CSV table of C-alpha atoms and ligand atoms in Angstrom, one decimal:
chain,number,residue,atom,x,y,z
A,19,MET,CA,31.0,-7.7,-13.4
A,20,VAL,CA,27.5,-7.6,-14.6
A,21,VAL,CA,25.1,-9.5,-12.3
A,22,ALA,CA,21.6,-10.4,-13.5
A,23,LEU,CA,19.3,-11.0,-10.6
A,24,GLY,CA,16.4,-13.4,-11.3
A,25,GLY,CA,12.8,-12.8,-10.2
A,26,ASN,CA,13.5,-14.9,-7.0
A,27,ALA,CA,16.0,-12.3,-5.9
A,28,ILE,CA,13.1,-9.9,-5.2
A,29,LEU,CA,10.0,-12.2,-4.9
A,30,ARG,CA,9.9,-15.8,-3.9
A,31,GLY,CA,7.5,-18.5,-4.9
A,32,LYS,CA,3.9,-18.0,-4.0
A,33,GLN,CA,4.4,-15.0,-1.8
A,34,LEU,CA,1.7,-12.3,-2.0
A,35,ASN,CA,4.0,-9.6,-3.3
A,36,SER,CA,3.7,-7.3,-0.3
A,37,TYR,CA,6.4,-4.7,-0.1
A,38,ALA,CA,7.5,-6.2,3.2
A,39,ASP,CA,8.1,-9.5,1.4
A,40,GLN,CA,9.9,-7.8,-1.5
A,41,PHE,CA,12.1,-5.8,0.8
A,42,GLU,CA,13.0,-8.9,2.9
A,43,ASN,CA,14.1,-10.7,-0.3
A,44,VAL,CA,16.0,-7.7,-1.6
A,45,ARG,CA,17.8,-7.6,1.8
A,46,ARG,CA,18.8,-11.3,1.3
A,47,THR,CA,20.1,-10.5,-2.2
A,48,SER,CA,21.9,-7.4,-1.1
A,49,ARG,CA,23.8,-9.4,1.5
A,50,GLN,CA,25.1,-11.5,-1.3
A,51,MET,CA,26.0,-8.5,-3.4
A,52,ALA,CA,27.8,-6.8,-0.5
A,53,GLN,CA,30.0,-10.0,-0.3
A,54,LEU,CA,30.9,-9.5,-3.9
A,55,VAL,CA,31.8,-5.8,-3.3
A,56,ALA,CA,33.8,-6.8,-0.2
A,57,ALA,CA,35.7,-9.3,-2.4
A,58,GLY,CA,36.8,-6.4,-4.6
A,59,TYR,CA,34.4,-6.8,-7.6
A,60,GLN,CA,33.0,-3.7,-9.4
A,61,LEU,CA,29.3,-4.4,-10.0
A,62,VAL,CA,26.6,-3.4,-12.4
A,63,LEU,CA,23.4,-5.0,-11.3
A,64,THR,CA,20.4,-5.8,-13.4
A,65,HIS,CA,17.2,-7.5,-12.5
A,66,GLY,CA,13.9,-8.9,-13.7
A,67,ASN,CA,10.6,-7.0,-13.2
A,68,GLY,CA,7.9,-9.5,-14.2
A,69,PRO,CA,5.7,-9.5,-11.1
A,70,GLN,CA,6.1,-5.8,-10.5
A,71,VAL,CA,5.2,-4.8,-14.0
A,72,GLY,CA,2.4,-7.3,-13.9
A,73,ASN,CA,1.0,-5.6,-10.9
A,74,LEU,CA,1.2,-2.2,-12.5
A,75,LEU,CA,-0.7,-3.5,-15.5
A,76,ILE,CA,-3.4,-4.9,-13.2
A,77,GLN,CA,-3.7,-1.4,-11.6
A,78,ASN,CA,-3.9,0.1,-15.1
A,79,GLU,CA,-6.7,-2.1,-16.1
A,80,ALA,CA,-8.6,-1.7,-12.8
A,81,ALA,CA,-8.3,2.1,-12.8
A,82,ALA,CA,-8.8,2.7,-16.5
A,83,ASP,CA,-11.9,4.8,-15.9
A,84,LEU,CA,-10.2,7.0,-13.3
A,85,VAL,CA,-6.7,7.7,-14.8
A,86,PRO,CA,-5.4,7.2,-18.3
A,87,PRO,CA,-3.5,3.8,-18.6
A,88,VAL,CA,0.3,4.0,-18.6
A,89,PRO,CA,2.0,2.5,-21.7
A,90,LEU,CA,4.2,-0.5,-21.2
A,91,ASP,CA,7.5,1.4,-21.7
A,92,VAL,CA,6.6,3.8,-19.0
A,93,CYS,CA,5.6,0.9,-16.7
A,94,GLY,CA,9.1,-0.5,-17.3
A,95,ALA,CA,10.7,2.7,-16.3
A,96,GLU,CA,8.5,2.9,-13.2
A,97,THR,CA,9.6,-0.6,-12.1
A,98,GLN,CA,13.3,0.2,-12.6
A,99,GLY,CA,12.9,3.1,-10.2
A,100,GLN,CA,10.8,1.0,-7.7
A,101,ILE,CA,13.2,-2.0,-7.6
A,102,GLY,CA,16.3,0.2,-7.9
A,103,TYR,CA,15.2,2.1,-4.8
A,104,MET,CA,14.8,-1.1,-2.8
A,105,ILE,CA,18.3,-2.3,-3.9
A,106,GLN,CA,19.9,1.2,-3.3
A,107,GLN,CA,18.6,1.2,0.3
A,108,SER,CA,19.3,-2.4,1.2
A,109,LEU,CA,22.6,-2.6,-0.5
A,110,ARG,CA,23.8,0.6,1.2
A,111,ASN,CA,22.7,-0.8,4.5
A,112,GLU,CA,24.5,-4.1,3.9
A,113,LEU,CA,27.7,-2.3,2.7
A,114,THR,CA,27.6,-0.1,5.8
A,115,ALA,CA,27.3,-3.1,8.0
A,116,LEU,CA,30.5,-4.4,6.5
A,117,GLY,CA,32.2,-1.1,7.0
A,118,LEU,CA,32.3,-0.3,3.3
A,119,THR,CA,31.3,3.0,1.7
A,120,ARG,CA,30.2,2.9,-1.9
A,121,PRO,CA,27.6,4.9,-3.8
A,122,VAL,CA,24.7,2.8,-5.1
A,123,VAL,CA,22.8,4.4,-7.9
A,124,THR,CA,20.0,3.3,-10.2
A,125,LEU,CA,20.0,4.4,-13.8
A,126,VAL,CA,16.7,4.3,-15.7
A,127,THR,CA,18.1,2.5,-18.8
A,128,GLN,CA,16.8,2.4,-22.4
A,129,VAL,CA,17.7,-0.6,-24.6
A,130,LEU,CA,17.8,-0.2,-28.3
A,131,VAL,CA,16.0,-2.7,-30.6
A,132,ASP,CA,16.2,-2.9,-34.4
A,133,ALA,CA,13.0,-2.0,-36.3
A,134,ASP,CA,13.7,-5.0,-38.6
A,135,ASP,CA,14.1,-7.5,-35.8
A,136,PRO,CA,12.1,-10.6,-37.0
A,137,ALA,CA,10.5,-10.8,-33.5
A,138,PHE,CA,8.2,-7.9,-34.6
A,139,ALA,CA,6.5,-10.4,-36.9
A,140,ALA,CA,4.8,-12.2,-34.1
A,141,PRO,CA,4.1,-11.3,-30.4
A,142,THR,CA,5.3,-14.1,-28.1
A,143,LYS,CA,5.6,-12.7,-24.6
A,144,PRO,CA,2.5,-12.7,-22.3
A,145,VAL,CA,2.1,-9.5,-20.2
A,146,GLY,CA,-0.5,-8.2,-17.8
A,147,PRO,CA,-3.5,-9.8,-16.1
A,148,PHE,CA,-5.6,-12.8,-17.3
A,149,PHE,CA,-9.0,-11.9,-18.9
A,150,PRO,CA,-12.0,-14.0,-20.1
A,151,ARG,CA,-12.3,-14.8,-23.8
A,152,ASP,CA,-14.9,-12.0,-24.5
A,153,VAL,CA,-12.6,-9.2,-23.3
A,154,ALA,CA,-9.6,-10.7,-25.2
A,155,GLU,CA,-11.7,-10.9,-28.4
A,156,GLN,CA,-12.9,-7.3,-28.0
A,157,ARG,CA,-9.3,-6.0,-27.5
A,158,MET,CA,-8.1,-7.9,-30.5
A,159,ARG,CA,-11.0,-6.4,-32.6
A,160,THR,CA,-10.9,-2.8,-31.4
A,161,LYS,CA,-7.2,-2.3,-30.6
A,162,GLY,CA,-5.5,-4.8,-33.0
A,163,GLU,CA,-3.8,-6.5,-30.0
A,164,THR,CA,-2.7,-10.1,-29.9
A,165,TRP,CA,-4.1,-12.3,-27.1
A,166,THR,CA,-3.8,-16.0,-26.4
A,167,GLU,CA,-5.5,-18.5,-24.1
A,168,ILE,CA,-2.9,-19.5,-21.5
A,169,ASP,CA,-4.8,-22.0,-19.4
A,170,ALA,CA,-7.9,-22.3,-17.2
A,171,ARG,CA,-7.1,-18.9,-15.8
A,172,GLY,CA,-8.0,-17.3,-19.1
A,173,TRP,CA,-6.4,-15.1,-21.8
A,174,ARG,CA,-3.4,-12.8,-21.8
A,175,LYS,CA,-2.1,-10.1,-24.1
A,176,LEU,CA,1.1,-11.0,-26.1
A,177,VAL,CA,3.8,-8.5,-27.0
A,178,CYS,CA,6.9,-8.8,-29.2
A,179,SER,CA,10.2,-9.7,-27.6
A,180,PRO,CA,13.0,-8.4,-29.9
A,181,GLN,CA,16.8,-8.7,-29.3
A,182,PRO,CA,18.7,-5.9,-27.6
A,183,SER,CA,21.1,-4.2,-30.0
A,184,GLY,CA,22.4,-1.4,-27.8
A,185,ILE,CA,22.3,0.2,-24.4
A,186,VAL,CA,21.5,3.9,-24.7
A,187,GLU,CA,23.0,4.9,-21.4
A,188,ALA,CA,26.2,2.7,-21.6
A,189,ASP,CA,28.4,5.8,-21.5
A,190,ALA,CA,26.8,7.0,-18.2
A,191,ILE,CA,27.1,3.6,-16.6
A,192,HIS,CA,30.8,3.5,-17.5
A,193,ILE,CA,31.3,6.9,-15.8
A,194,MET,CA,29.6,5.9,-12.6
A,195,VAL,CA,31.4,2.5,-12.4
A,196,ASP,CA,34.7,4.3,-12.9
A,197,ALA,CA,33.8,6.6,-10.1
A,198,GLY,CA,33.4,3.6,-7.8
A,199,ALA,CA,29.6,3.3,-7.7
A,200,VAL,CA,27.6,0.1,-7.8
A,201,VAL,CA,25.2,0.8,-10.6
A,202,VAL,CA,21.7,-0.8,-11.0
A,203,ALA,CA,20.9,-0.6,-14.7
A,204,GLY,CA,18.8,-2.2,-17.4
A,205,GLY,CA,16.2,-3.6,-15.0
A,206,GLY,CA,13.4,-5.6,-16.5
A,207,GLY,CA,15.5,-5.9,-19.7
A,208,GLY,CA,15.6,-2.1,-20.0
A,209,VAL,CA,13.0,0.2,-21.5
A,210,PRO,CA,12.8,-0.8,-25.2
A,211,VAL,CA,13.3,2.0,-27.6
A,212,ARG,CA,13.9,2.3,-31.4
A,213,ARG,CA,15.8,4.9,-33.3
A,214,ARG,CA,13.5,6.5,-35.8
A,215,PRO,CA,14.7,7.3,-39.3
A,216,ASP,CA,15.2,10.9,-38.2
A,217,GLY,CA,17.5,9.7,-35.4
A,218,ARG,CA,15.2,10.4,-32.5
A,219,LEU,CA,14.5,7.7,-29.9
A,220,GLN,CA,11.0,6.4,-29.2
A,221,GLY,CA,9.6,4.0,-26.6
A,222,LEU,CA,8.0,0.7,-27.7
A,223,GLU,CA,5.4,-1.5,-26.1
A,224,VAL,CA,7.5,-4.6,-26.3
A,225,VAL,CA,9.7,-6.5,-23.8
A,226,VAL,CA,13.4,-7.3,-24.1
A,227,ASP,CA,14.4,-10.5,-22.1
A,228,LYS,CA,16.3,-9.4,-19.0
A,229,ASP,CA,19.1,-12.0,-19.5
A,230,LEU,CA,19.7,-11.0,-23.1
A,231,ALA,CA,19.8,-7.4,-22.0
A,232,ALA,CA,22.3,-8.3,-19.3
A,233,TYR,CA,24.5,-9.9,-22.0
A,234,ARG,CA,24.3,-6.6,-24.0
A,235,LEU,CA,25.0,-4.5,-21.0
A,236,ALA,CA,28.0,-6.7,-20.0
A,237,LEU,CA,29.4,-6.3,-23.5
A,238,GLU,CA,28.9,-2.6,-23.7
A,239,VAL,CA,30.4,-1.8,-20.3
A,240,GLY,CA,33.3,-4.0,-21.0
A,241,ALA,CA,32.6,-6.4,-18.1
A,242,GLU,CA,35.0,-9.2,-17.5
A,243,ALA,CA,32.3,-11.6,-16.3
A,244,LEU,CA,28.6,-12.1,-16.5
A,245,LEU,CA,26.9,-13.7,-13.5
A,246,VAL,CA,23.3,-14.8,-13.9
A,247,LEU,CA,21.7,-15.6,-10.6
A,248,THR,CA,18.6,-17.7,-10.4
A,249,ASP,CA,16.8,-20.3,-8.3
A,250,VAL,CA,18.5,-23.5,-9.6
A,251,PRO,CA,22.2,-24.6,-9.1
A,252,GLY,CA,22.9,-24.1,-12.8
A,253,VAL,CA,22.1,-25.3,-16.3
A,254,ALA,CA,20.8,-28.9,-16.5
A,255,VAL,CA,20.7,-31.1,-19.5
A,256,ASP,CA,17.7,-33.4,-19.7
A,257,PHE,CA,16.0,-31.0,-17.3
A,258,GLY,CA,13.2,-32.7,-15.3
A,259,LYS,CA,14.1,-36.1,-16.6
A,260,PRO,CA,15.6,-39.0,-14.5
A,261,THR,CA,18.8,-38.5,-16.5
A,262,GLN,CA,19.0,-34.8,-15.5
A,263,ARG,CA,22.5,-33.5,-14.7
A,264,PHE,CA,23.9,-30.0,-14.1
A,265,LEU,CA,26.7,-28.7,-16.3
A,266,ARG,CA,29.7,-27.5,-14.4
A,267,ARG,CA,32.5,-26.0,-16.4
A,268,VAL,CA,31.9,-25.9,-20.1
A,269,THR,CA,33.8,-24.4,-23.0
A,270,LEU,CA,32.1,-22.5,-25.8
A,271,ALA,CA,32.4,-25.4,-28.1
A,272,GLU,CA,30.8,-27.8,-25.6
A,273,LEU,CA,28.0,-25.4,-24.9
A,274,GLU,CA,27.5,-25.1,-28.6
A,275,ASP,CA,27.0,-28.8,-28.8
A,276,HIS,CA,24.4,-28.7,-26.0
A,277,LEU,CA,22.6,-25.8,-27.7
A,278,VAL,CA,22.2,-27.8,-30.8
A,279,ARG,CA,20.7,-30.8,-29.0
A,280,GLU,CA,18.9,-29.3,-26.0
A,281,PRO,CA,15.7,-27.2,-26.4
A,282,PHE,CA,16.5,-25.0,-23.3
A,283,SER,CA,13.1,-23.5,-22.3
A,284,ALA,CA,12.3,-20.4,-24.2
A,285,GLY,CA,10.9,-18.4,-21.3
A,286,SER,CA,13.4,-19.3,-18.6
A,287,MET,CA,16.7,-21.1,-19.0
A,288,GLY,CA,17.0,-20.6,-22.8
A,289,PRO,CA,17.8,-16.9,-22.7
A,290,LYS,CA,20.3,-17.4,-19.8
A,291,VAL,CA,22.2,-20.0,-21.8
A,292,ARG,CA,22.2,-17.8,-24.9
A,293,ALA,CA,23.3,-14.8,-22.9
A,294,ALA,CA,26.2,-16.7,-21.4
A,295,TYR,CA,27.2,-18.2,-24.8
A,296,ARG,CA,27.1,-14.8,-26.6
A,297,PHE,CA,29.0,-13.0,-23.9
A,298,VAL,CA,31.9,-15.4,-23.9
A,299,HIS,CA,31.7,-15.7,-27.7
A,300,ASP,CA,32.0,-11.9,-28.0
A,301,GLY,CA,35.1,-11.7,-25.8
A,302,GLY,CA,33.9,-11.9,-22.2
A,303,ARG,CA,36.2,-14.0,-20.0
A,304,GLN,CA,33.6,-16.0,-18.1
A,305,ALA,CA,29.8,-16.3,-17.8
A,306,THR,CA,28.3,-18.2,-14.8
A,307,ILE,CA,24.7,-19.3,-14.2
A,308,CYS,CA,24.1,-20.3,-10.6
A,309,ALA,CA,21.9,-20.0,-7.6
A,310,LEU,CA,21.7,-16.7,-5.8
A,311,GLU,CA,23.3,-18.2,-2.7
A,312,ASP,CA,26.3,-19.3,-4.7
A,313,ALA,CA,27.1,-15.8,-6.2
A,314,LEU,CA,30.7,-15.5,-4.9
A,315,ALA,CA,31.6,-19.1,-5.5
A,316,GLY,CA,30.0,-18.8,-9.0
A,317,LEU,CA,32.1,-15.8,-9.9
A,318,ARG,CA,35.2,-17.7,-8.8
A,319,GLY,CA,34.2,-20.6,-11.0
A,320,ASP,CA,33.6,-22.9,-8.0
A,321,ALA,CA,29.8,-23.3,-8.3
A,322,GLY,CA,27.1,-23.3,-11.0
A,323,THR,CA,27.5,-23.6,-14.7
A,324,VAL,CA,30.7,-21.8,-15.8
A,325,VAL,CA,31.2,-21.0,-19.4
A,326,GLU,CA,34.7,-20.2,-20.6
A,327,ARG,CA,36.3,-19.7,-24.0
A,328,ALA,CA,38.5,-22.8,-23.7
A,329,GLU,CA,39.7,-25.3,-21.1
A,330,GLY,CA,41.0,-23.6,-18.0
A,331,GLY,CA,39.9,-20.2,-19.1
A,332,ARG,CA,42.7,-19.8,-21.8
A,333,ARG,CA,41.8,-17.2,-24.5
B,420,ADP,P1,14.6,-16.0,-13.3
B,420,ADP,O1,13.6,-15.2,-12.6
B,420,ADP,O2,15.8,-16.3,-12.5
B,420,ADP,O3,14.9,-15.5,-14.7
B,420,ADP,P2,13.3,-18.3,-14.6
B,420,ADP,O4,12.1,-19.0,-14.0
B,420,ADP,O5,13.1,-17.5,-15.8
B,420,ADP,O6,13.9,-17.5,-13.4
B,420,ADP,O7,14.4,-19.4,-14.9
B,420,ADP,C1,14.8,-20.3,-14.0
B,420,ADP,C2,14.0,-21.6,-14.1
B,420,ADP,O8,14.3,-22.3,-15.3
B,420,ADP,C3,14.3,-22.7,-13.0
B,420,ADP,O9,13.6,-22.4,-11.8
B,420,ADP,C4,13.9,-24.0,-13.7
B,420,ADP,O10,12.7,-24.4,-13.3
B,420,ADP,C5,13.8,-23.6,-15.2
B,420,ADP,N1,14.6,-24.4,-16.1
B,420,ADP,C6,14.1,-24.7,-17.4
B,420,ADP,N2,15.0,-25.5,-18.0
B,420,ADP,C7,16.1,-25.6,-17.2
B,420,ADP,C8,17.3,-26.3,-17.4
B,420,ADP,N3,17.7,-26.9,-18.5
B,420,ADP,N4,18.2,-26.2,-16.4
B,420,ADP,C9,17.9,-25.6,-15.2
B,420,ADP,N5,16.7,-25.0,-15.0
B,420,ADP,C10,15.8,-24.9,-16.0
B,421,MG,MG1,13.4,-15.5,-16.4
């Protein structure tokens, strides 16, 4: 199974992001993941990194006169190690508490993107701290960056968000899963890289959506199911309206109908729905989007929004 952990699995609401808070949340998440291992599932875990990479970028900006700024791809790699460490430690503790022995390993993962992805035409994903207009304008002039005014808090830099076309370390993940390890991989959507015409890989200062990367990961490791864990019970139609209702079991064809009619939010539910759709479309047995607390029930099809090929899971 590939399990995508939402931001709330590590940080919740308006917490101050202290490491004590993060560890407490990771502990909560690890208890859920340990239940899945106890139920016999082989897991590849992936996770978001928004708040963590945001903090690194703030540190970058604040210390620019003291140490050279770290490029976005390297920040992504740093947060994979940082969050991976917290999961390795907590999950190992929770497994031990259940009397289970299982290696938990984090793999710094690179995700391939295509140089001709149309997303490179226009940056859309805000990253880093807010700045006043004059700083944004100066950076646009001197560095050719794209910035946009978000709200009263100010301006943020925008980067491109291309589709994941491959997982560079898929072979290594496979080996570790086959050896019985729980593998943490592709965190923050993976470190985006492109293959240059000479065949060599090169890091890019762009962001791949973590849910779409999870779909790609699930496909490439041959996962049976994709489980996307977040902070709502599932996918709602008419989200936020009086007519709102959560989807339970849907076939690909039904989900296709919804995708045509519903503009699922681009920055949040949209990529989850698309990841679920694509995974099942490309041969996966089941994709579930549900609340973190419902992980096991969701995998069993008893909670959340469950996407299957056809009625009753027939292929
Ligand atoms: P994560 O960190 O898990 O990726 P996101 O904030 O990106 O979390 O996505 C989950 C959020 O998506 C929910 O908290 C909810 O507010 C929002 N959302 C937007 N549209 C929908 C929808 N149609 N159904 C359910 N939730 C939605
Ligand atoms: Mg999200």
